[in-house]
Amino acid sequence: MTLVAIVDYGMGNLRSVAQALSHVKQENQDIVITSEPEVIDRAERVVLPGQGAMPDCMKAIRESGLLESVYRAARDKPMFGVCVGEQMLFETSEEGPADCLSLFPGKVVRFNAADTTEQGLKVPHMGWNQVEQVRQHPLWEGIADKAWFYFVHSYHVRPAVADHIAGQSVHGERFTCAVARDNIFATQFHPEKSAQDGLRLYRNFLRWHP
């Protein structure tokens, strides 16, 4: 069996992620939620979820002893970041402010209150929104452009490198909601809450060989 490790540093909706991955896994894959660095080191693939305030998430991952194993995984293993797990991949966040993992150049910013208020929109952004696939990627296979995915967030990433943007959405302003580089793919939305297209995204990840 090959391991797919979901990183448990105390912040994130881990069970729903594990259930979704288990639903679409291959027969030889074992989905595990783990807080042990050695398990992450042994895993073939790694999922980095996140939920809550960025300063709390970064404090938790540092204090958990998992930080270095996440960095090691990011070097060459297929890695999927979800929600705050996507935001953590960048350099800094306005929420706090907080320093992040710096695996992608760029920062995390809050939605523009003026843009959202003028259009009668609320922050946090909660609910279903369309995702425009701004470039081809193996994880989009079988998912129609502008498919609907489920969001819950007040902040979003602003990549410094345009080529890292894999998907965009609109909530008052156009914002990046999926990023990709080499062996890493990450989304602001929650695939585990996004019905069949979300499951297809996870299925593609579990079969992806970057």
PDB file of N, CA and C in Angstrom, residues 34-73:
ATOM      1  N   THR A  34      -2.454  12.272   9.909  1.00  0.00           N
ATOM      2  CA  THR A  34      -1.286  12.042  10.757  1.00  0.00           C
ATOM      3  C   THR A  34      -0.709  13.332  11.333  1.00  0.00           C
ATOM      4  N   SER A  35      -0.213  13.206  12.554  1.00  0.00           N
ATOM      5  CA  SER A  35       0.535  14.286  13.190  1.00  0.00           C
ATOM      6  C   SER A  35       1.978  13.855  13.427  1.00  0.00           C
ATOM      7  N   GLU A  36       2.416  12.813  12.703  1.00  0.00           N
ATOM      8  CA  GLU A  36       3.758  12.263  12.881  1.00  0.00           C
ATOM      9  C   GLU A  36       4.633  12.586  11.673  1.00  0.00           C
ATOM     10  N   PRO A  37       5.744  13.277  11.876  1.00  0.00           N
ATOM     11  CA  PRO A  37       6.629  13.636  10.762  1.00  0.00           C
ATOM     12  C   PRO A  37       7.110  12.437   9.960  1.00  0.00           C
ATOM     13  N   GLU A  38       7.385  11.317  10.624  1.00  0.00           N
ATOM     14  CA  GLU A  38       7.894  10.152   9.918  1.00  0.00           C
ATOM     15  C   GLU A  38       6.864   9.563   8.964  1.00  0.00           C
ATOM     16  N   VAL A  39       5.582   9.702   9.291  1.00  0.00           N
ATOM     17  CA  VAL A  39       4.531   9.220   8.391  1.00  0.00           C
ATOM     18  C   VAL A  39       4.463  10.105   7.148  1.00  0.00           C
ATOM     19  N   ILE A  40       4.582  11.404   7.329  1.00  0.00           N
ATOM     20  CA  ILE A  40       4.610  12.325   6.185  1.00  0.00           C
ATOM     21  C   ILE A  40       5.825  12.027   5.307  1.00  0.00           C
ATOM     22  N   ASP A  41       6.959  11.718   5.933  1.00  0.00           N
ATOM     23  CA  ASP A  41       8.163  11.396   5.177  1.00  0.00           C
ATOM     24  C   ASP A  41       7.985  10.119   4.355  1.00  0.00           C
ATOM     25  N   ARG A  42       7.210   9.164   4.867  1.00  0.00           N
ATOM     26  CA  ARG A  42       6.992   7.899   4.159  1.00  0.00           C
ATOM     27  C   ARG A  42       5.913   8.008   3.091  1.00  0.00           C
ATOM     28  N   ALA A  43       5.068   9.009   3.202  1.00  0.00           N
ATOM     29  CA  ALA A  43       3.912   9.115   2.309  1.00  0.00           C
ATOM     30  C   ALA A  43       4.330   9.384   0.880  1.00  0.00           C
ATOM     31  N   GLU A  44       3.520   8.889  -0.048  1.00  0.00           N
ATOM     32  CA  GLU A  44       3.748   9.145  -1.469  1.00  0.00           C
ATOM     33  C   GLU A  44       3.169  10.497  -1.871  1.00  0.00           C
ATOM     34  N   ARG A  45       2.053  10.876  -1.240  1.00  0.00           N
ATOM     35  CA  ARG A  45       1.370  12.142  -1.521  1.00  0.00           C
ATOM     36  C   ARG A  45       0.971  12.789  -0.216  1.00  0.00           C
ATOM     37  N   VAL A  46       0.864  14.121  -0.231  1.00  0.00           N
ATOM     38  CA  VAL A  46       0.580  14.861   0.994  1.00  0.00           C
ATOM     39  C   VAL A  46      -0.497  15.897   0.733  1.00  0.00           C
ATOM     40  N   VAL A  47      -1.469  15.970   1.645  1.00  0.00           N
ATOM     41  CA  VAL A  47      -2.524  16.980   1.584  1.00  0.00           C
ATOM     42  C   VAL A  47      -2.369  17.900   2.790  1.00  0.00           C
ATOM     43  N   LEU A  48      -2.338  19.204   2.525  1.00  0.00           N
ATOM     44  CA  LEU A  48      -2.164  20.208   3.577  1.00  0.00           C
ATOM     45  C   LEU A  48      -3.442  21.033   3.694  1.00  0.00           C
ATOM     46  N   PRO A  49      -4.319  20.672   4.626  1.00  0.00           N
ATOM     47  CA  PRO A  49      -5.542  21.466   4.820  1.00  0.00           C
ATOM     48  C   PRO A  49      -5.282  22.616   5.776  1.00  0.00           C
ATOM     49  N   GLY A  50      -6.283  23.449   5.969  1.00  0.00           N
ATOM     50  CA  GLY A  50      -6.142  24.546   6.912  1.00  0.00           C
ATOM     51  C   GLY A  50      -7.466  25.229   7.138  1.00  0.00           C
ATOM     52  N   GLN A  51      -7.668  25.672   8.376  1.00  0.00           N
ATOM     53  CA  GLN A  51      -8.925  26.332   8.726  1.00  0.00           C
ATOM     54  C   GLN A  51      -8.663  27.218   9.923  1.00  0.00           C
ATOM     55  N   GLY A  52      -9.175  28.458   9.883  1.00  0.00           N
ATOM     56  CA  GLY A  52      -8.951  29.375  10.986  1.00  0.00           C
ATOM     57  C   GLY A  52      -8.055  30.531  10.586  1.00  0.00           C
ATOM     58  N   ALA A  53      -7.561  31.258  11.582  1.00  0.00           N
ATOM     59  CA  ALA A  53      -6.736  32.440  11.336  1.00  0.00           C
ATOM     60  C   ALA A  53      -5.309  32.036  11.000  1.00  0.00           C
ATOM     61  N   MET A  54      -4.711  32.750  10.071  1.00  0.00           N
ATOM     62  CA  MET A  54      -3.361  32.411   9.620  1.00  0.00           C
ATOM     63  C   MET A  54      -2.322  32.403  10.752  1.00  0.00           C
ATOM     64  N   PRO A  55      -2.287  33.421  11.627  1.00  0.00           N
ATOM     65  CA  PRO A  55      -1.292  33.363  12.703  1.00  0.00           C
ATOM     66  C   PRO A  55      -1.427  32.104  13.551  1.00  0.00           C
ATOM     67  N   ASP A  56      -2.656  31.696  13.829  1.00  0.00           N
ATOM     68  CA  ASP A  56      -2.880  30.483  14.620  1.00  0.00           C
ATOM     69  C   ASP A  56      -2.408  29.247  13.870  1.00  0.00           C
ATOM     70  N   CYS A  57      -2.688  29.193  12.555  1.00  0.00           N
ATOM     71  CA  CYS A  57      -2.275  28.038  11.751  1.00  0.00           C
ATOM     72  C   CYS A  57      -0.758  27.930  11.699  1.00  0.00           C
ATOM     73  N   MET A  58      -0.080  29.043  11.465  1.00  0.00           N
ATOM     74  CA  MET A  58       1.375  29.003  11.381  1.00  0.00           C
ATOM     75  C   MET A  58       1.986  28.661  12.740  1.00  0.00           C
ATOM     76  N   LYS A  59       1.432  29.184  13.816  1.00  0.00           N
ATOM     77  CA  LYS A  59       1.920  28.842  15.157  1.00  0.00           C
ATOM     78  C   LYS A  59       1.727  27.355  15.415  1.00  0.00           C
ATOM     79  N   ALA A  60       0.566  26.822  15.012  1.00  0.00           N
ATOM     80  CA  ALA A  60       0.267  25.416  15.259  1.00  0.00           C
ATOM     81  C   ALA A  60       1.190  24.494  14.475  1.00  0.00           C
ATOM     82  N   ILE A  61       1.460  24.816  13.207  1.00  0.00           N
ATOM     83  CA  ILE A  61       2.296  23.916  12.417  1.00  0.00           C
ATOM     84  C   ILE A  61       3.748  23.967  12.899  1.00  0.00           C
ATOM     85  N   ARG A  62       4.185  25.106  13.400  1.00  0.00           N
ATOM     86  CA  ARG A  62       5.547  25.188  13.936  1.00  0.00           C
ATOM     87  C   ARG A  62       5.651  24.400  15.238  1.00  0.00           C
ATOM     88  N   GLU A  63       4.659  24.570  16.118  1.00  0.00           N
ATOM     89  CA  GLU A  63       4.717  23.916  17.419  1.00  0.00           C
ATOM     90  C   GLU A  63       4.439  22.420  17.339  1.00  0.00           C
ATOM     91  N   SER A  64       3.802  21.978  16.242  1.00  0.00           N
ATOM     92  CA  SER A  64       3.467  20.558  16.095  1.00  0.00           C
ATOM     93  C   SER A  64       4.674  19.694  15.770  1.00  0.00           C
ATOM     94  N   GLY A  65       5.769  20.323  15.320  1.00  0.00           N
ATOM     95  CA  GLY A  65       6.937  19.561  14.894  1.00  0.00           C
ATOM     96  C   GLY A  65       6.838  19.043  13.478  1.00  0.00           C
ATOM     97  N   LEU A  66       5.808  19.487  12.737  1.00  0.00           N
ATOM     98  CA  LEU A  66       5.579  18.987  11.384  1.00  0.00           C
ATOM     99  C   LEU A  66       6.145  19.885  10.296  1.00  0.00           C
ATOM    100  N   LEU A  67       6.634  21.058  10.665  1.00  0.00           N
ATOM    101  CA  LEU A  67       7.036  22.047   9.667  1.00  0.00           C
ATOM    102  C   LEU A  67       8.089  21.505   8.701  1.00  0.00           C
ATOM    103  N   GLU A  68       9.133  20.902   9.229  1.00  0.00           N
ATOM    104  CA  GLU A  68      10.220  20.439   8.367  1.00  0.00           C
ATOM    105  C   GLU A  68       9.777  19.286   7.475  1.00  0.00           C
ATOM    106  N   SER A  69       8.897  18.433   7.971  1.00  0.00           N
ATOM    107  CA  SER A  69       8.402  17.331   7.134  1.00  0.00           C
ATOM    108  C   SER A  69       7.531  17.863   5.995  1.00  0.00           C
ATOM    109  N   VAL A  70       6.817  18.950   6.230  1.00  0.00           N
ATOM    110  CA  VAL A  70       6.034  19.580   5.159  1.00  0.00           C
ATOM    111  C   VAL A  70       6.971  20.177   4.113  1.00  0.00           C
ATOM    112  N   TYR A  71       8.029  20.833   4.551  1.00  0.00           N
ATOM    113  CA  TYR A  71       9.017  21.367   3.609  1.00  0.00           C
ATOM    114  C   TYR A  71       9.658  20.246   2.791  1.00  0.00           C
ATOM    115  N   ARG A  72       9.971  19.133   3.444  1.00  0.00           N
ATOM    116  CA  ARG A  72      10.572  18.014   2.717  1.00  0.00           C
ATOM    117  C   ARG A  72       9.602  17.465   1.674  1.00  0.00           C
ATOM    118  N   ALA A  73       8.348  17.341   2.042  1.00  0.00           N
ATOM    119  CA  ALA A  73       7.350  16.839   1.105  1.00  0.00           C
ATOM    120  C   ALA A  73       7.182  17.776  -0.078  1.00  0.00           C
TER     121      ALA A  73
END
